[in-house]
Amino acid sequence: MRMLHGKKVVLGVTGGIAAYKAVELAGRLKKQGAEVHVILTEGAKNFVTELTFREITGQPVTSTMWGEVANFQVEHIALARLADFVIVAPATANFIAKAAHGMADDMLTTTLLATRAPVYFAPAMNTAMYENPITQENIERLIQQGWRMIEPETGMLACGTIGAGRLPEPEDIVQALIETEGVQETLAGKRFLVTAGGTLEAVDPVRFLGNRSSGKMGYAIAEEAARRGAFVTLVFGATVALPAPDSPLVTTVRVESAQDMREAVLKASEGADVIIKAAAVADYRVKEIAADKIKKNDEVLTLELVKNPDILKELGEKKRAGQILVGFAAETQNLLDYASDKLRKKNLDLLVANDVSRKDAGFASDYNEVKLLYADGRIEDISLQPKSKIARILLDRIEDLCAAAPVPF
Ligand code: PMT
């Protein structure tokens, strides 16, 4: 099992001789399944190159706030938001001093100041510098802030002295990170059914009615459940090109229309402990699908639509004791009113409400901002963050619901 599977790690490398070890560290983090994003300080670039890290991690490497933007780097705090945790290795005395005093004059200090993710420092420097009360005071300030230190080793240093200050071996740093950040198999053996993407309703052999769902939200949930050890059936409709979930625990079922989705979902729901319906299902379909391509002979073309089955409602009606049913609500207005109505009418345990009129969240975006509505009336606001993190919070809450379920989970 890869213990950091799916974790998004920001690796900050600062300018000390031990920077060469960060190359191996990046490789080992990746081997444990992490997605590794490297930030180099100006000093680090004297020891190691962006190219090396790009080749090792398969990700763009960042070293400046002012260069060309690459992929997700649409803003200078994107990595701060994305990170599941940040590790600075090696952390020089100078960098520790800057971080301890809240400086934000380069990409790494800015990312650290902006992140809410756990932060780890692996200090590495000459023994006298490490033991200097100024450095120790700076380290203490960072610890007070909640950041954690991976203690340097004692031994022969590059400067020829023997003492504390040597960067631990990359293998040991990874082990220390796994102990606190490693994947916990809290859902081992549980059966999840997750839906994702949009359904397509055929109009004729060429056209269809569809919606803007990309599948990203549902995929993120399926991946997170599998990461926690659950068996997942992922029923998905139309999506953007997404890589198949990287887990043998996920079985995928491709569907097209709402009726196809109903059939696949009802079948998989029988043994499911938890059902999460993130798919955007068409409420209506064309009454009669034209056998041949409709020709554009008329100025106005009227399509007669009939209602699709409400799959979630059906699941709510036949919900077993102890089964957890989670729905989504995609709204463009009156979010809370419509969402609480759906929660009640569909007999849900939890409803995830999102405002899909926004450009920076909801449909197609990598980010979402949601409200969680519980059957007992509680409402929880989840701030704008990557869908992978929303999925994690959602699964934490589902684990709580399962623990409190009348029939033990
Ligand atoms: O796929 P992404 O681009 O990542 O976007 C994510 C998302 C915005 C699609 C997702 O977060 C979301 O909101 N999914 C639900 C979309 C939707 O169909 O909402 P709704 O309010 O119309 O439906 C309410 C619930 O009933 C949903 O759980 C839906 O799956 C279900 N439903 C709806 C209609 C129907 N006929 N059968 C259903 O089961």
Coordinates of C-alpha atoms and ligand atoms in Angstrom, one line a residue:
M1 CA 0.0 0.0 0.0
R2 CA 1.3 3.5 -0.9
M3 CA 0.9 5.4 2.3
L4 CA 0.7 8.9 0.8
H5 CA -1.6 7.8 -2.0
G6 CA -3.4 10.8 -3.5
K7 CA -1.8 13.3 -1.1
K8 CA -0.9 16.7 -2.5
V9 CA 2.5 17.6 -1.1
V10 CA 4.3 20.9 -1.5
L11 CA 8.0 20.4 -1.1
G12 CA 9.9 23.6 -0.3
V13 CA 13.6 23.4 -1.0
T14 CA 15.9 26.2 0.4
G15 CA 19.5 27.0 -0.3
G16 CA 21.7 24.6 1.6
I17 CA 24.2 21.9 0.6
A18 CA 21.6 19.3 1.7
A19 CA 19.3 20.5 -1.1
Y20 CA 20.6 17.6 -3.2
K21 CA 18.9 15.2 -0.8
A22 CA 15.6 16.9 -1.6
V23 CA 15.8 15.3 -5.0
E24 CA 15.7 11.8 -3.5
L25 CA 13.0 13.0 -1.1
A26 CA 10.8 14.2 -4.0
G27 CA 11.2 10.8 -5.6
R28 CA 10.4 8.9 -2.4
L29 CA 7.3 11.0 -1.8
K30 CA 6.1 10.2 -5.3
K31 CA 6.8 6.5 -4.9
Q32 CA 4.5 6.6 -1.8
G33 CA 1.7 7.9 -4.2
A34 CA 1.9 11.6 -3.4
E35 CA 1.5 14.3 -6.0
V36 CA 4.6 16.4 -5.3
H37 CA 4.8 20.2 -6.1
V38 CA 8.2 21.6 -5.6
I39 CA 9.0 25.3 -4.8
L40 CA 12.7 26.3 -4.9
T41 CA 14.0 29.4 -3.3
E42 CA 16.6 31.5 -5.2
G43 CA 19.3 30.1 -2.9
A44 CA 18.2 26.5 -3.7
K45 CA 18.7 27.1 -7.4
N46 CA 22.5 27.3 -6.7
F47 CA 22.5 23.7 -5.6
V48 CA 19.7 22.0 -7.6
T49 CA 17.7 22.7 -10.8
E50 CA 14.1 23.1 -11.6
L51 CA 14.6 20.6 -14.4
T52 CA 15.7 17.8 -12.0
F53 CA 12.6 18.2 -9.9
R54 CA 10.3 18.5 -12.9
E55 CA 11.6 15.2 -14.3
I56 CA 11.3 13.5 -10.9
T57 CA 7.9 14.7 -9.9
G58 CA 6.2 15.1 -13.3
Q59 CA 4.9 18.4 -12.1
P60 CA 5.8 22.0 -13.0
V61 CA 8.3 23.5 -10.5
T62 CA 7.9 27.0 -9.1
S63 CA 10.6 29.3 -8.0
T64 CA 9.3 32.8 -8.7
M65 CA 6.1 34.7 -8.1
W66 CA 6.6 36.7 -11.3
G67 CA 7.2 34.2 -14.0
E68 CA 4.9 32.7 -16.6
V69 CA 2.0 30.9 -15.0
A70 CA 1.8 27.1 -15.5
N71 CA -1.3 24.9 -15.2
F72 CA -3.0 25.5 -11.8
Q73 CA -0.6 28.4 -10.9
V74 CA -3.2 30.9 -11.7
E75 CA -2.5 32.8 -8.6
H76 CA 0.4 32.9 -6.1
I77 CA -1.5 31.2 -3.4
A78 CA -2.8 28.3 -5.5
L79 CA -0.3 25.8 -4.0
A80 CA -1.1 27.0 -0.5
R81 CA -4.7 25.9 -1.1
L82 CA -3.9 22.8 -2.9
A83 CA -1.5 21.3 -0.3
D84 CA -2.5 18.5 2.0
F85 CA 0.8 19.3 3.8
V86 CA 3.9 21.3 3.2
I87 CA 7.4 20.0 3.9
V88 CA 10.4 22.4 3.8
A89 CA 13.6 20.3 3.4
P90 CA 16.3 21.4 3.9
A91 CA 15.2 24.4 5.9
T92 CA 18.2 26.8 6.3
A93 CA 18.7 29.1 9.3
N94 CA 18.0 32.1 7.0
F95 CA 14.8 30.6 5.7
I96 CA 13.6 29.6 9.2
A97 CA 14.3 33.2 10.4
K98 CA 12.2 34.6 7.5
A99 CA 9.3 32.2 8.1
A100 CA 9.4 32.8 11.8
H101 CA 8.9 36.5 11.2
G102 CA 6.1 36.2 8.8
M103 CA 8.0 37.4 5.7
A104 CA 6.4 36.7 2.3
D105 CA 9.0 37.9 -0.2
D106 CA 9.2 34.8 -2.4
M107 CA 7.0 31.9 -3.5
L108 CA 7.8 29.6 -0.6
T109 CA 7.4 32.1 2.2
T110 CA 4.2 33.3 0.6
T111 CA 2.8 29.8 0.3
L112 CA 3.7 29.1 3.9
L113 CA 1.9 32.2 5.1
A114 CA -1.2 31.5 3.1
T115 CA -1.6 27.8 3.7
R116 CA -3.9 26.2 6.3
A117 CA -2.4 22.8 5.7
P118 CA 0.0 21.2 8.2
V119 CA 3.6 22.4 7.8
Y120 CA 6.8 20.5 8.5
F121 CA 10.4 21.8 8.6
A122 CA 13.5 19.7 8.3
P123 CA 16.2 22.1 9.5
A124 CA 19.8 21.5 8.1
M125 CA 22.8 23.7 8.8
N126 CA 26.1 24.0 10.6
T127 CA 25.9 22.9 14.2
A128 CA 26.8 26.4 15.6
M129 CA 24.1 28.0 13.5
Y130 CA 21.6 25.4 14.6
E131 CA 22.5 25.7 18.3
N132 CA 22.6 29.5 18.2
P133 CA 19.8 30.9 20.5
I134 CA 18.5 33.1 17.7
T135 CA 17.9 30.0 15.5
Q136 CA 16.5 28.1 18.4
E137 CA 14.1 31.0 19.2
N138 CA 13.0 31.1 15.6
I139 CA 12.4 27.4 15.6
E140 CA 10.4 27.7 18.8
R141 CA 8.3 30.5 17.2
L142 CA 7.4 28.1 14.3
I143 CA 6.5 25.3 16.8
Q144 CA 4.3 27.7 18.7
Q145 CA 2.5 28.4 15.4
G146 CA 1.7 24.7 15.2
W147 CA 4.3 23.8 12.6
R148 CA 6.4 20.7 13.2
M149 CA 10.1 20.1 13.1
I150 CA 11.7 16.9 11.8
E151 CA 14.8 17.0 14.0
P152 CA 18.2 17.2 12.3
E153 CA 20.6 14.3 12.8
T154 CA 24.0 14.5 14.5
G155 CA 27.0 13.5 12.5
M156 CA 29.7 14.8 10.1
L157 CA 28.5 17.9 8.4
A158 CA 29.5 19.3 5.0
C159 CA 31.5 22.0 6.7
G160 CA 33.7 19.3 8.4
T161 CA 32.4 19.7 11.9
I162 CA 30.6 16.9 13.8
G163 CA 27.4 17.8 15.6
A164 CA 23.6 18.4 15.1
G165 CA 22.4 19.9 11.9
R166 CA 22.5 17.2 9.3
L167 CA 19.4 16.6 7.2
P168 CA 17.9 13.2 8.0
E169 CA 17.9 10.6 5.2
P170 CA 15.0 11.1 2.8
E171 CA 13.7 7.7 3.7
D172 CA 13.5 8.8 7.4
I173 CA 11.8 12.1 6.5
V174 CA 9.2 10.2 4.5
Q175 CA 8.6 7.8 7.3
A176 CA 8.1 10.7 9.7
L177 CA 5.6 12.2 7.4
I178 CA 3.7 8.9 6.9
E179 CA 3.3 8.6 10.7
T180 CA 1.2 11.8 10.8
E181 CA 0.0 12.3 7.2
G182 CA -0.3 8.7 6.0
V183 CA -3.5 7.3 4.7
Q184 CA -5.7 5.7 7.3
E185 CA -7.9 2.8 6.1
T186 CA -10.8 3.9 8.2
L187 CA -13.4 2.6 5.7
A188 CA -11.8 -0.8 5.0
G189 CA -14.4 -3.3 3.8
K190 CA -17.2 -0.8 3.5
R191 CA -19.2 -0.6 0.2
F192 CA -19.7 2.8 -1.4
L193 CA -21.8 3.7 -4.4
V194 CA -20.8 7.1 -5.9
T195 CA -22.3 8.8 -9.0
A196 CA -20.5 11.4 -11.0
G197 CA -20.8 13.4 -14.2
G198 CA -23.9 14.4 -16.2
T199 CA -26.5 12.2 -18.0
L200 CA -27.1 12.7 -21.7
E201 CA -30.6 12.5 -23.1
A202 CA -30.7 11.6 -26.8
V203 CA -32.7 13.8 -29.1
D204 CA -31.9 12.0 -32.4
P205 CA -28.9 9.8 -33.4
V206 CA -26.7 12.9 -33.5
R207 CA -27.9 15.3 -30.7
F208 CA -28.5 15.1 -27.0
L209 CA -29.5 17.3 -24.1
G210 CA -26.8 17.5 -21.5
N211 CA -25.4 19.6 -18.6
R212 CA -22.2 21.1 -17.5
S213 CA -21.1 18.5 -14.9
S214 CA -17.4 17.5 -15.4
G215 CA -17.5 14.6 -13.0
K216 CA -14.6 16.1 -11.0
M217 CA -16.6 16.2 -7.7
G218 CA -17.9 12.6 -7.9
Y219 CA -14.5 11.3 -8.9
A220 CA -12.8 13.1 -6.0
I221 CA -15.2 11.5 -3.6
A222 CA -14.8 8.0 -5.1
E223 CA -11.0 8.3 -4.9
E224 CA -11.1 9.5 -1.3
A225 CA -13.4 6.6 -0.3
A226 CA -11.1 4.1 -2.0
R227 CA -8.0 5.7 -0.4
R228 CA -9.7 5.0 3.0
G229 CA -10.1 1.4 2.1
A230 CA -13.7 1.3 0.9
F231 CA -14.9 -0.8 -2.1
V232 CA -16.4 1.8 -4.5
T233 CA -18.7 1.4 -7.4
L234 CA -18.5 4.6 -9.4
V235 CA -21.4 5.0 -11.8
F236 CA -20.5 7.9 -14.1
G237 CA -22.1 9.6 -17.1
A238 CA -20.6 12.2 -19.3
T239 CA -17.4 13.8 -17.9
V240 CA -14.5 15.8 -19.1
A241 CA -11.4 13.6 -19.8
L242 CA -10.6 12.4 -16.3
P243 CA -8.0 9.8 -15.5
A244 CA -9.6 6.6 -14.2
P245 CA -9.4 6.3 -10.4
D246 CA -6.0 4.9 -9.5
S247 CA -7.2 2.1 -7.2
P248 CA -8.1 -1.5 -7.6
L249 CA -10.9 -0.9 -5.1
V250 CA -12.9 1.2 -7.6
T251 CA -15.2 -0.5 -10.1
T252 CA -16.5 1.9 -12.8
V253 CA -19.8 1.6 -14.6
R254 CA -20.3 4.0 -17.6
V255 CA -23.9 5.1 -18.3
E256 CA -25.4 7.6 -20.7
S257 CA -29.0 8.5 -19.8
A258 CA -30.8 9.0 -16.6
Q259 CA -32.7 5.8 -17.1
D260 CA -29.3 3.9 -17.6
M261 CA -28.1 5.5 -14.4
R262 CA -31.2 4.5 -12.5
E263 CA -30.7 0.9 -13.6
A264 CA -27.0 0.8 -12.6
V265 CA -27.5 2.7 -9.4
L266 CA -30.4 0.5 -8.1
K267 CA -28.4 -2.6 -8.8
A268 CA -25.3 -1.4 -7.0
S269 CA -27.4 0.2 -4.1
E270 CA -28.4 -3.2 -2.8
G271 CA -25.2 -4.0 -1.0
A272 CA -24.0 -0.4 -0.5
D273 CA -23.4 0.9 3.0
V274 CA -23.1 4.5 1.8
I275 CA -24.5 6.1 -1.4
I276 CA -23.3 9.5 -2.6
K277 CA -25.1 11.0 -5.5
A278 CA -22.9 13.7 -7.0
A279 CA -24.1 13.2 -10.6
A280 CA -26.1 15.8 -12.4
V281 CA -29.1 13.8 -13.6
A282 CA -31.4 15.2 -16.3
D283 CA -34.8 15.9 -14.9
Y284 CA -36.4 15.5 -18.3
R285 CA -35.8 13.4 -21.4
V286 CA -37.2 13.7 -24.9
K287 CA -40.5 11.9 -25.2
E288 CA -39.7 10.3 -28.5
I289 CA -36.1 10.0 -29.7
A290 CA -36.1 10.6 -33.5
A291 CA -34.9 7.6 -35.4
D292 CA -33.1 9.8 -38.0
K293 CA -31.3 13.1 -37.8
I294 CA -33.8 15.9 -37.4
K295 CA -33.5 18.2 -40.5
K296 CA -33.6 21.9 -40.1
N297 CA -36.7 22.5 -42.1
D298 CA -38.7 24.5 -39.6
E299 CA -38.0 27.9 -38.0
V300 CA -39.0 26.7 -34.6
L301 CA -38.5 23.2 -33.4
T302 CA -40.5 22.0 -30.4
L303 CA -39.3 19.0 -28.4
E304 CA -41.7 17.3 -26.0
L305 CA -40.0 16.4 -22.8
V306 CA -41.2 13.9 -20.1
K307 CA -40.0 13.6 -16.6
N308 CA -37.1 11.3 -15.7
P309 CA -37.3 9.0 -12.7
D310 CA -35.9 10.7 -9.5
I311 CA -33.3 8.1 -8.6
L312 CA -32.3 9.7 -5.3
K313 CA -35.9 9.9 -4.2
E314 CA -36.4 6.2 -5.0
L315 CA -33.2 5.4 -3.0
G316 CA -34.6 7.4 -0.1
E317 CA -37.8 5.5 -0.1
K318 CA -36.1 2.1 0.1
K319 CA -33.2 3.1 2.3
R320 CA -32.2 0.3 4.7
A321 CA -31.6 0.9 8.4
G322 CA -28.0 1.9 8.8
Q323 CA -27.5 2.8 5.1
I324 CA -26.3 6.4 4.7
L325 CA -27.7 8.3 1.8
V326 CA -26.1 11.5 0.6
G327 CA -27.5 13.8 -2.1
F328 CA -26.2 16.9 -3.8
A329 CA -28.2 20.0 -4.7
A330 CA -27.1 22.2 -7.6
E331 CA -28.9 25.5 -7.4
T332 CA -28.6 29.0 -8.9
Q333 CA -30.9 30.7 -6.3
N334 CA -32.5 30.1 -2.9
L335 CA -29.8 27.6 -2.2
L336 CA -30.7 26.8 1.4
D337 CA -34.5 26.7 0.9
Y338 CA -34.3 24.3 -2.1
A339 CA -31.6 22.2 -0.5
S340 CA -33.4 21.7 2.8
D341 CA -36.5 20.8 0.8
K342 CA -34.6 18.1 -1.1
L343 CA -33.0 16.8 2.1
R344 CA -36.4 16.2 3.6
K345 CA -38.4 15.0 0.6
K346 CA -35.6 12.5 -0.5
N347 CA -35.1 11.1 3.0
L348 CA -31.4 12.0 3.1
D349 CA -28.9 11.8 5.9
L350 CA -26.8 14.6 4.4
L351 CA -27.1 17.0 1.6
V352 CA -24.3 18.9 -0.1
A353 CA -25.6 22.1 -1.5
N354 CA -23.6 24.1 -4.1
D355 CA -24.3 27.3 -5.9
V356 CA -23.7 26.4 -9.6
S357 CA -24.1 30.0 -10.8
R358 CA -20.5 30.7 -9.7
K359 CA -17.6 30.6 -12.1
D360 CA -15.0 29.8 -9.5
A361 CA -16.8 26.8 -8.0
G362 CA -19.3 24.0 -8.7
F363 CA -19.6 22.9 -12.3
A364 CA -16.4 22.0 -14.1
S365 CA -14.1 24.0 -11.6
D366 CA -11.4 22.2 -9.6
Y367 CA -12.8 24.0 -6.6
N368 CA -16.1 24.0 -4.8
E369 CA -17.7 25.8 -1.9
V370 CA -20.6 24.0 -0.3
K371 CA -23.0 23.9 2.6
L372 CA -23.6 20.6 4.4
L373 CA -27.2 20.1 5.6
Y374 CA -27.8 17.4 8.1
A375 CA -31.1 15.5 8.8
D376 CA -31.0 16.9 12.4
G377 CA -31.2 20.5 11.1
R378 CA -27.5 21.4 11.4
I379 CA -25.9 23.4 8.6
E380 CA -22.1 23.6 8.1
D381 CA -20.3 26.0 5.7
I382 CA -17.3 24.5 3.9
S383 CA -15.2 27.3 2.4
L384 CA -13.8 27.4 -1.2
Q385 CA -11.2 24.8 -1.7
P386 CA -10.1 22.0 -4.1
K387 CA -12.7 19.3 -4.7
S388 CA -10.2 16.8 -3.3
K389 CA -10.3 18.6 0.0
I390 CA -14.1 18.9 -0.1
A391 CA -14.3 15.2 -0.7
R392 CA -12.1 14.6 2.4
I393 CA -14.2 16.8 4.6
L394 CA -17.4 15.1 3.3
L395 CA -16.0 11.6 4.0
D396 CA -14.9 12.7 7.5
R397 CA -18.5 13.8 8.2
I398 CA -19.9 10.6 6.6
E399 CA -17.7 8.5 8.9
D400 CA -19.2 10.5 11.9
L401 CA -22.7 9.7 10.6
C402 CA -21.9 6.1 10.2
A403 CA -20.5 5.9 13.7
A404 CA -23.7 7.4 15.0
A405 CA -26.0 5.2 12.9
P406 CA -28.6 3.1 14.7
V407 CA -27.3 -0.1 13.1
P408 CA -23.5 -0.2 13.7
F409 CA -21.5 0.6 10.6
Ligands
PMT1 O1 -19.2 17.3 -11.9 P1 -18.6 18.6 -11.5 O2 -18.3 19.5 -12.6 O3 -17.4 18.4 -10.6 O4 -19.7 19.4 -10.7 C1 -20.2 19.0 -9.5 C2 -21.7 19.2 -9.4 C3 -22.0 20.6 -9.4 C4 -22.4 18.4 -10.5 C5 -22.1 18.5 -8.0 O5 -21.4 19.1 -7.0 C6 -23.6 18.5 -7.9 O6 -24.2 19.5 -7.4 N1 -24.3 17.4 -8.2 C7 -25.8 17.3 -8.2 C8 -26.3 18.0 -9.5 C9 -27.8 17.9 -9.5 O7 -28.3 17.1 -10.4 O8 -28.5 18.5 -8.6 P2 -30.1 18.5 -8.5 O9 -30.3 19.6 -7.4 O10 -30.7 18.7 -9.8 O11 -30.4 17.1 -7.9 C10 -30.5 16.8 -6.5 C11 -30.0 15.4 -6.3 O12 -30.9 14.4 -6.9 C12 -28.7 15.1 -6.8 O13 -28.0 14.3 -5.9 C13 -29.0 14.3 -8.1 O14 -27.9 13.3 -8.3 C14 -30.3 13.6 -7.7 N2 -31.2 13.4 -8.9 C15 -31.6 14.4 -9.6 C16 -32.5 14.2 -10.6 C17 -32.9 12.9 -10.9 N3 -33.8 12.6 -11.9 N4 -32.4 11.9 -10.2 C18 -31.6 12.1 -9.2 O15 -31.1 11.1 -8.5

